[in-house]
PDB file of C-alpha atoms and ligand atoms in Angstrom:
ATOM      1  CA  UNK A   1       4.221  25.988  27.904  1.00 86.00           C
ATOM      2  CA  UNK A   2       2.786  23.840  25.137  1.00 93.00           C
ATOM      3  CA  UNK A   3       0.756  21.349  26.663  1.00 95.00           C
ATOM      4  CA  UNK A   4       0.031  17.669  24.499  1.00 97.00           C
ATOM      5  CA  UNK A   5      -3.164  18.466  22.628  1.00 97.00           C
ATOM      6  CA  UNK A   6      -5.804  14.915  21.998  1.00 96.00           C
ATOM      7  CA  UNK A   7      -7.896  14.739  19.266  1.00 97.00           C
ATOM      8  CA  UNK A   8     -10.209  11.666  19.014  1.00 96.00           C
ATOM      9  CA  UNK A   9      -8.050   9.729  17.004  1.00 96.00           C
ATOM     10  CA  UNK A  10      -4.512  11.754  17.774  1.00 97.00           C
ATOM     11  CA  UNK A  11      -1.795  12.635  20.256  1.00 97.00           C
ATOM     12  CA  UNK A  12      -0.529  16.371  19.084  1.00 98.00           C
ATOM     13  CA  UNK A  13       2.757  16.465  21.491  1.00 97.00           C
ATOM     14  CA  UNK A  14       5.050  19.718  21.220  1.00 98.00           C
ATOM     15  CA  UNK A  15       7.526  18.809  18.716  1.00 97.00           C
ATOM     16  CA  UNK A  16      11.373  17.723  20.267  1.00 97.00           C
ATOM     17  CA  UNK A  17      14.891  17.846  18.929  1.00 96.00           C
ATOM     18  CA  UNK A  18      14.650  14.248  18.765  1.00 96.00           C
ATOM     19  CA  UNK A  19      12.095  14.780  15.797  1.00 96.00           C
ATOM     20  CA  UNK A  20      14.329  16.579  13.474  1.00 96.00           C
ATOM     21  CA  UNK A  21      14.393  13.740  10.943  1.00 96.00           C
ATOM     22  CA  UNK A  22      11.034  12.785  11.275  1.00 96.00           C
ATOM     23  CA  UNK A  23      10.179  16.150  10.004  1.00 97.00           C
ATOM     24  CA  UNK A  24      12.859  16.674   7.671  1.00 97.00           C
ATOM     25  CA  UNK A  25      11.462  13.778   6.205  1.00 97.00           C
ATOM     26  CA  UNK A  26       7.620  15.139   6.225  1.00 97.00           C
ATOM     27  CA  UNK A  27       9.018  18.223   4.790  1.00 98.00           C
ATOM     28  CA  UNK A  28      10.824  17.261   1.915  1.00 98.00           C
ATOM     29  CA  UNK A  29       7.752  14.346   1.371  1.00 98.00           C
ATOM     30  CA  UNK A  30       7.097  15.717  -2.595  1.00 98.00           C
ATOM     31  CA  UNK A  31       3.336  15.901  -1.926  1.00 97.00           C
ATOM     32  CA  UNK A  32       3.821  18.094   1.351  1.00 98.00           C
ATOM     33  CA  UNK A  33       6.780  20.047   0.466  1.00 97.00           C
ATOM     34  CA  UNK A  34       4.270  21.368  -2.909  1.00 96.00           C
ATOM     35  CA  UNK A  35       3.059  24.289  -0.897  1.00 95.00           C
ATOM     36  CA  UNK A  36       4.594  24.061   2.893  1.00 95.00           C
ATOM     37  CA  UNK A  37       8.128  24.958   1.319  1.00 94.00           C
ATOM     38  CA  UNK A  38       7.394  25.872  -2.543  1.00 92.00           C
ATOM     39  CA  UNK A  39       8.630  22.524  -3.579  1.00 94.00           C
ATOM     40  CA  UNK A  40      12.151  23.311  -2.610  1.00 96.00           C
ATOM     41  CA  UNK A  41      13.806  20.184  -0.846  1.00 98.00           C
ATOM     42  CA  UNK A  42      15.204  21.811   2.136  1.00 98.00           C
ATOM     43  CA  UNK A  43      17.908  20.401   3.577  1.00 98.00           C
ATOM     44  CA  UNK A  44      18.350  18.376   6.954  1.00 97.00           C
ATOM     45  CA  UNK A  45      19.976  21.490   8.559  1.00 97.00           C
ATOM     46  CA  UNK A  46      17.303  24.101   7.482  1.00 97.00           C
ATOM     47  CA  UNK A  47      14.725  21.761   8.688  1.00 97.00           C
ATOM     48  CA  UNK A  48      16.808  21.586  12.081  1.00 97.00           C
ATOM     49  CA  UNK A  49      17.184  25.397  12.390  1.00 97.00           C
ATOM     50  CA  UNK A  50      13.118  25.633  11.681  1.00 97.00           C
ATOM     51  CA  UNK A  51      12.204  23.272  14.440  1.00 98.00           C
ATOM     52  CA  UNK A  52      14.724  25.077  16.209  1.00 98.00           C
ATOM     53  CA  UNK A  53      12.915  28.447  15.920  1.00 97.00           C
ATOM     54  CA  UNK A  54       9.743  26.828  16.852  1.00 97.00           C
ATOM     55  CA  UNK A  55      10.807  25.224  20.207  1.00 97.00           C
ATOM     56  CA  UNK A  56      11.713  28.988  20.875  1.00 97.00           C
ATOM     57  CA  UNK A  57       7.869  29.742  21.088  1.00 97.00           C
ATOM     58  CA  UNK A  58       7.490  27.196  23.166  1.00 96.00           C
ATOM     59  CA  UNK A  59       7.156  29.226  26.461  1.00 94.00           C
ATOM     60  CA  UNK A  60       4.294  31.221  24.713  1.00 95.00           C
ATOM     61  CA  UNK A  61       2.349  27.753  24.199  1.00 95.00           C
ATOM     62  CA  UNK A  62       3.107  28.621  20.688  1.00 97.00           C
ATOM     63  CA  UNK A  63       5.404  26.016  18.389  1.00 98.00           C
ATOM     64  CA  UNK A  64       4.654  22.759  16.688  1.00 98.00           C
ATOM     65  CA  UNK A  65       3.426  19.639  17.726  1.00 98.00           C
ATOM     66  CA  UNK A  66       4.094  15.803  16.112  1.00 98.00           C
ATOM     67  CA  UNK A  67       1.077  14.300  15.834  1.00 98.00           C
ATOM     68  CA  UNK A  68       1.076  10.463  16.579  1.00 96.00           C
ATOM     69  CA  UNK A  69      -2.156   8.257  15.423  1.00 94.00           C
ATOM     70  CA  UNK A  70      -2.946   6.846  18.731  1.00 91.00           C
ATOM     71  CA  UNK A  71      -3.970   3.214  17.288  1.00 86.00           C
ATOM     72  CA  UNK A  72      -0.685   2.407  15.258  1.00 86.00           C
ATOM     73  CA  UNK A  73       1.854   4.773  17.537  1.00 78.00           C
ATOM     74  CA  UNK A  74       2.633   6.300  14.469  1.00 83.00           C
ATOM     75  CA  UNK A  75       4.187   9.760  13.149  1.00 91.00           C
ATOM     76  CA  UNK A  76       1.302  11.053  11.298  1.00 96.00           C
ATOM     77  CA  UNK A  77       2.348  14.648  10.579  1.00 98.00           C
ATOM     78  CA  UNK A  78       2.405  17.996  12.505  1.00 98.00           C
ATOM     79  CA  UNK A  79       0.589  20.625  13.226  1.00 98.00           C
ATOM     80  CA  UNK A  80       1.751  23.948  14.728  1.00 98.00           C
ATOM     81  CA  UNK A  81       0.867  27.760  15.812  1.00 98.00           C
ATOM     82  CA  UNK A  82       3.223  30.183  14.356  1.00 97.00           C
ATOM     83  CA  UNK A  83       3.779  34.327  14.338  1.00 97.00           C
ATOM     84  CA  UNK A  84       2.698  35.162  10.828  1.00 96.00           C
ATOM     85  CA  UNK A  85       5.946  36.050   9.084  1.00 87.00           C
ATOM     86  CA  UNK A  86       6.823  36.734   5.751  1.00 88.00           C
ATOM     87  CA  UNK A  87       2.602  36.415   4.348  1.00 88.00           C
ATOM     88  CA  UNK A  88       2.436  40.158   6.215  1.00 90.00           C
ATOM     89  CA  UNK A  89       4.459  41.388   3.613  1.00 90.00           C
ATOM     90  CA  UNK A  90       2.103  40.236   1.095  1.00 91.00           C
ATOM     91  CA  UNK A  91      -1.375  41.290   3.113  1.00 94.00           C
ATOM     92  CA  UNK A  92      -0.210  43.711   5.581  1.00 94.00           C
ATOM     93  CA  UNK A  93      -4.156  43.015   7.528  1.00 94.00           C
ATOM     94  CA  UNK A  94      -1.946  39.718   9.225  1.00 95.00           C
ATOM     95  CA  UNK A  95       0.617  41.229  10.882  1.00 95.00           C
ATOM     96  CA  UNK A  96       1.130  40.282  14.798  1.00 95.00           C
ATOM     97  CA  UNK A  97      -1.484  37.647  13.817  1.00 97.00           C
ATOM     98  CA  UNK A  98      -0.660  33.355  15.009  1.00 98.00           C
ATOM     99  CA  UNK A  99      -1.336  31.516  12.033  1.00 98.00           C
ATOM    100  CA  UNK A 100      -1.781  27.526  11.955  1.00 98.00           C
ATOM    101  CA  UNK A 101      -0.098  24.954  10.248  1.00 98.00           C
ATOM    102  CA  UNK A 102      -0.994  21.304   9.306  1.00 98.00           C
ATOM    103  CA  UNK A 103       0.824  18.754   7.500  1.00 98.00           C
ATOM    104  CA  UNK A 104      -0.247  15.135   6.962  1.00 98.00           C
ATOM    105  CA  UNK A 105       1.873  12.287   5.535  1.00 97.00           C
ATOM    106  CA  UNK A 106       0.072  11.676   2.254  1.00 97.00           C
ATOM    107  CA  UNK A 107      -0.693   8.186   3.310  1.00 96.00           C
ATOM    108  CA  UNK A 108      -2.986   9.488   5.344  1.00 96.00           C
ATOM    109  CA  UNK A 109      -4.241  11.956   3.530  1.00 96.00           C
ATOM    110  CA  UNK A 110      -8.433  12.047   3.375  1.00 95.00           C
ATOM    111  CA  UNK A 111      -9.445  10.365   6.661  1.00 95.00           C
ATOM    112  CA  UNK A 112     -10.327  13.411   8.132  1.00 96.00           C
ATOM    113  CA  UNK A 113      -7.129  14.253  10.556  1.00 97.00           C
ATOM    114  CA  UNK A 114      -6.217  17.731   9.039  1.00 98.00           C
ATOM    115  CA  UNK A 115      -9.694  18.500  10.342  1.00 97.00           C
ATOM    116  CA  UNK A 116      -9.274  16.984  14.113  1.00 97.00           C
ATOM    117  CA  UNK A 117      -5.999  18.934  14.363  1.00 98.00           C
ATOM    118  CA  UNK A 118      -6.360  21.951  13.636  1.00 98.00           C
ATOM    119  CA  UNK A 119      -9.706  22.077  15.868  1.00 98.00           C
ATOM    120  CA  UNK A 120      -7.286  21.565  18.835  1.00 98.00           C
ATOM    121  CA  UNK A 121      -5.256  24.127  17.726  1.00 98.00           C
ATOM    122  CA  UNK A 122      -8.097  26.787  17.825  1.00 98.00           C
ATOM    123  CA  UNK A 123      -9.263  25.597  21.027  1.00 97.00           C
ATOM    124  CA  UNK A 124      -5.981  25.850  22.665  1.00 97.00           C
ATOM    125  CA  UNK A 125      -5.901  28.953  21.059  1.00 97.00           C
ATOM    126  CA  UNK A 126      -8.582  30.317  22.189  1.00 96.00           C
ATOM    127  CA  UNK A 127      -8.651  28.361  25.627  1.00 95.00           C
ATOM    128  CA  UNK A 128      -5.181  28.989  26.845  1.00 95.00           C
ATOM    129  CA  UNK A 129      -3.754  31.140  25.127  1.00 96.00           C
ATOM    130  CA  UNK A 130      -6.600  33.599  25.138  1.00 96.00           C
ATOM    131  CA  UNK A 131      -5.971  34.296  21.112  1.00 97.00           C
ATOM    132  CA  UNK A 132      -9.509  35.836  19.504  1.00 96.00           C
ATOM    133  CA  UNK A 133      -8.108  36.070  16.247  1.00 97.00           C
ATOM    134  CA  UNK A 134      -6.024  33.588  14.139  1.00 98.00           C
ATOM    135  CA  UNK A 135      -4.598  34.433  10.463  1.00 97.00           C
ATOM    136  CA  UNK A 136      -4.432  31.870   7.546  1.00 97.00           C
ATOM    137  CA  UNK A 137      -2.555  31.831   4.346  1.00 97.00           C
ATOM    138  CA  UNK A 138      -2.687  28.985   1.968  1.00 96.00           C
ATOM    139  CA  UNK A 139      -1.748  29.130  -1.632  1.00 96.00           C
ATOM    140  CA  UNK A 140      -4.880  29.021  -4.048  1.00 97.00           C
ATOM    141  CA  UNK A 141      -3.761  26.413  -5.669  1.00 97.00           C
ATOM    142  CA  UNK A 142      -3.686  24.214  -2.490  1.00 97.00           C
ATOM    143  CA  UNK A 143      -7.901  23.167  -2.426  1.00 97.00           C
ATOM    144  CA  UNK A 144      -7.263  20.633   0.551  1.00 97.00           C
ATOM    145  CA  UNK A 145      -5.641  23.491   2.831  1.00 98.00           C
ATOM    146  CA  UNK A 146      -8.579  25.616   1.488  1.00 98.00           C
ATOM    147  CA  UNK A 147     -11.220  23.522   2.499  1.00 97.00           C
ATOM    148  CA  UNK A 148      -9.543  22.504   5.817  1.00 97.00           C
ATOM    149  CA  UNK A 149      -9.588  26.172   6.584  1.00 98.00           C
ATOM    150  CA  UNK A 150     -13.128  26.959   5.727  1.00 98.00           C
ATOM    151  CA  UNK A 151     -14.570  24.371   7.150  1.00 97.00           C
ATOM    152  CA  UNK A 152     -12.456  24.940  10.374  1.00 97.00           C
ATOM    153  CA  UNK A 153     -14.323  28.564  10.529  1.00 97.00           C
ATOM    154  CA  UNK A 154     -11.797  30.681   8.293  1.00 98.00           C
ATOM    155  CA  UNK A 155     -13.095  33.310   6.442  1.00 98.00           C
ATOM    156  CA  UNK A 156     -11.544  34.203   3.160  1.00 98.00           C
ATOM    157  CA  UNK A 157     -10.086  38.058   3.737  1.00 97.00           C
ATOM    158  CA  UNK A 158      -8.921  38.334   0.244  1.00 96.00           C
ATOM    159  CA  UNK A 159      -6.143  37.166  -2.455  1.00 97.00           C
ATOM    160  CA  UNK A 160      -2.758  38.737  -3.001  1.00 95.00           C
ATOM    161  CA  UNK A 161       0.112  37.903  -5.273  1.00 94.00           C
ATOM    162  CA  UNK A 162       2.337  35.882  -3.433  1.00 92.00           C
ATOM    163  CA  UNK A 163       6.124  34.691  -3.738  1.00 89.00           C
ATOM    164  CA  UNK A 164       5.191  31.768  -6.039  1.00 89.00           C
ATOM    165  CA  UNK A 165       1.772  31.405  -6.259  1.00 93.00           C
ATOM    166  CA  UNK A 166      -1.689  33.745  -5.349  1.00 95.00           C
ATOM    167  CA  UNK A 167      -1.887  33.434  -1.791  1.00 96.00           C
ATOM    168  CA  UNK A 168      -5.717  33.166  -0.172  1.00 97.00           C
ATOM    169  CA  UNK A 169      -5.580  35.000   3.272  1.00 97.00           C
ATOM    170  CA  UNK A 170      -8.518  34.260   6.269  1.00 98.00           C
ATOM    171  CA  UNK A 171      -9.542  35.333   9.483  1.00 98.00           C
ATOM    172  CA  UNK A 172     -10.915  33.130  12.130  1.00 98.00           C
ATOM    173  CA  UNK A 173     -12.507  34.483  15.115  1.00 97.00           C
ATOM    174  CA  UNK A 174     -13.404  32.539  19.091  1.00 95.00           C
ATOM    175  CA  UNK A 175     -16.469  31.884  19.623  1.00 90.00           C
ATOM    176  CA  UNK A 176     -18.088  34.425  21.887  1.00 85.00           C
ATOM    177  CA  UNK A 177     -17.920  32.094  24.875  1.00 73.00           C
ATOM    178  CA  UNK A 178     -14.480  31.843  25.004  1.00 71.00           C
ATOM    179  CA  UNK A 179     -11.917  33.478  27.143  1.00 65.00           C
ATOM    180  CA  UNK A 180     -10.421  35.004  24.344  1.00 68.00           C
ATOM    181  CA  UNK A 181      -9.324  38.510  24.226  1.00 61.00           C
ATOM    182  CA  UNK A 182      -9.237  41.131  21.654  1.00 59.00           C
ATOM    183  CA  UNK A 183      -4.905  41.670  20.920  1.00 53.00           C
TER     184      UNK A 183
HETATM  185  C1  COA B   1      -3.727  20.308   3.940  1.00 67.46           C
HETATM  186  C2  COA B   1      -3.738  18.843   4.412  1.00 67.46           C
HETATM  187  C3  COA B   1      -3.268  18.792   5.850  1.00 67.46           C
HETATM  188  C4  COA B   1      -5.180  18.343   4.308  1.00 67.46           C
HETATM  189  O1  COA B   1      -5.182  16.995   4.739  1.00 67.46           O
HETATM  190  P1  COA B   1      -6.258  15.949   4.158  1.00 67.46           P
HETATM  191  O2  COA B   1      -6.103  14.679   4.851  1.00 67.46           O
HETATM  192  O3  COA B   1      -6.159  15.993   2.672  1.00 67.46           O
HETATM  193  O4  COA B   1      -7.572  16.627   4.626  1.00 67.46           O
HETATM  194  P2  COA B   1      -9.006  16.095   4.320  1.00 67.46           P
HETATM  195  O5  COA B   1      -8.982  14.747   3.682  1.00 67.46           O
HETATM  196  O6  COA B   1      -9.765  16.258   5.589  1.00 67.46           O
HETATM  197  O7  COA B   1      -9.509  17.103   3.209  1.00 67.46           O
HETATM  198  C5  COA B   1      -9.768  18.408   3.524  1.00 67.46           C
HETATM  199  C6  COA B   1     -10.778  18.906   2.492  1.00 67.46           C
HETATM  200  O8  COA B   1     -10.104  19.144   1.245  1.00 67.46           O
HETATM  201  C7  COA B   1     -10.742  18.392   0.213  1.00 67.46           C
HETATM  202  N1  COA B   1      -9.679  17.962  -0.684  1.00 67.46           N
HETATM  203  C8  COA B   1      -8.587  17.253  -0.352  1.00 67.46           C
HETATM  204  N2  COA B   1      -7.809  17.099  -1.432  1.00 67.46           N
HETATM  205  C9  COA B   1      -8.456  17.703  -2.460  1.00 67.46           C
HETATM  206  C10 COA B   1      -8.171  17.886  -3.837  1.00 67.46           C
HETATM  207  N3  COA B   1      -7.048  17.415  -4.388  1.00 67.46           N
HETATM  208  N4  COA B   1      -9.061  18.574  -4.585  1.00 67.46           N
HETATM  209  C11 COA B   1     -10.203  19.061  -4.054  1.00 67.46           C
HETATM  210  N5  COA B   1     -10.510  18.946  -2.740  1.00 67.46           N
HETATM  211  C12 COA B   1      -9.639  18.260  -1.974  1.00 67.46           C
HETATM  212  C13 COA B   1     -11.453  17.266   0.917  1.00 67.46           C
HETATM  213  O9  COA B   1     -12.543  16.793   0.176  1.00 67.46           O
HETATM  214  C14 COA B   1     -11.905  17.946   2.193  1.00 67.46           C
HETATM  215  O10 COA B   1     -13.010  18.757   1.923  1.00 67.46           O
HETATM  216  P3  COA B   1     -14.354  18.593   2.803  1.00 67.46           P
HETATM  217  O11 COA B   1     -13.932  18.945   4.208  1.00 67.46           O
HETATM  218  O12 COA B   1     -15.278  19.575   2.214  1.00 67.46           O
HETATM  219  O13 COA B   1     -14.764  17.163   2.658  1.00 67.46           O
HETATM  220  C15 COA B   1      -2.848  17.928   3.527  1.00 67.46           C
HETATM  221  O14 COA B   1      -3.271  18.063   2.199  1.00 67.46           O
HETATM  222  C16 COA B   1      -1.364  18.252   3.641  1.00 67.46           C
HETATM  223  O15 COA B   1      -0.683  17.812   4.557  1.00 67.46           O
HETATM  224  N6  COA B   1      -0.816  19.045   2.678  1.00 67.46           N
HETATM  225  C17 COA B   1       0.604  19.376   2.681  1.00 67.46           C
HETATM  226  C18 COA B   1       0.944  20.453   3.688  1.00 67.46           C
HETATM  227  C19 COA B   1       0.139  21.706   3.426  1.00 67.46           C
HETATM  228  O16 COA B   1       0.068  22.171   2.302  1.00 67.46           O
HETATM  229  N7  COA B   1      -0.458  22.228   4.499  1.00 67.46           N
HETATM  230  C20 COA B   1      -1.236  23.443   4.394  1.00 67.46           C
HETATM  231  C21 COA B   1      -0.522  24.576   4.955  1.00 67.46           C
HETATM  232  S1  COA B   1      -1.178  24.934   6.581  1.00 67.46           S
END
């Protein structure tokens, strides 16, 4: 199951029905929806069936998470651990690959969060669920998911063309002293 993941400043607890319009409206936020959903406004429904789909995983530890700043009790954003879907079709080298996801309110945007979130998403990763490879897509346009990503321990695989923009693929491998296995 997916267990609450701390950072030092966040809670990262798996994502409920209950936070269907606290994500709808994250989603459809102009500044996050840029690259997380091409800058279409999705509607309250399609962000209901996506959450949906992702409390599905839940039994693999995989899903999403709503991360809550623990000093104002506050929806933040949320970060997840996903099957890599439709980026396969556009770099085949992903497929049957977890990929991450982060998404930060842009009022909080540049204190460092993305960073703290998805590190306990590759240790839980790696820790429990034994993962010793993640993917990563962004689109090249999107420099703050870039740098996240790199700095995280992604390695830039390569570019391809992608539905709306280039998409930048990466690799991340466990550190050697993790339990992580080879899949
Ligand atoms: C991706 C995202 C989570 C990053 O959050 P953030 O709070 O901006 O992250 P940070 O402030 O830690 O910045 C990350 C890095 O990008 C850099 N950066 C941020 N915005 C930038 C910009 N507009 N231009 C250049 N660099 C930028 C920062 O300097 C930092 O680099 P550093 O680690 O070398 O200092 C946030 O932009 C977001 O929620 N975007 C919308 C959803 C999305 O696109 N998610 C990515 C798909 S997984």
């Amino acid at each position: 199951m997916q267990p609450i993941l701390q950072t030092p400043r966040l809670d990262l607890r798996p994502a409920a029905l209950a936070d269907a319009d606290a994500l709808w409206a994250l989603w459809t936020d102009p500044a996050v929806r840029r690259f997380l959903w091409d800058d279409r406004v999705i509607s309250p429904i399609e962000a209901a069936d996506t959450l949906g789909d992702c409390l599905a995983l839940a039994p693999k530890g995989l899903g999403l998470w709503v991360a809550e700043a623990r000093d104002a009790d506050a929806v933040v954003g949320c970060a997840g651990l996903l099957p890599v879907s439709t980026a396969a079709s556009y770099d085949p080298r992903l497929a049957g690959l977890v990929e991450p996801l982060v998404a930060l309110t842009p009022a909080v945007w540049g204190r460092g969060y993305a960073g703290e979130m998805l590190d306990a998403l590759l240790a839980h990763a790696a820790g429990a669920l034994g993962l010793a490879r993640l993917a990563a897509v962004t689109d090249v346009p999107n420099v703050a998911s870039d740098r996240m990503l790199q700095r995280a321990g992604f390695d830039v695989l390569g570019e391809v063309p992608g539905p709306r923009y280039r998409l930048r693929t990466y690799l991340w491998h466990a550190p050697p002293s993790s339990d992580a296995v080879e899949r």
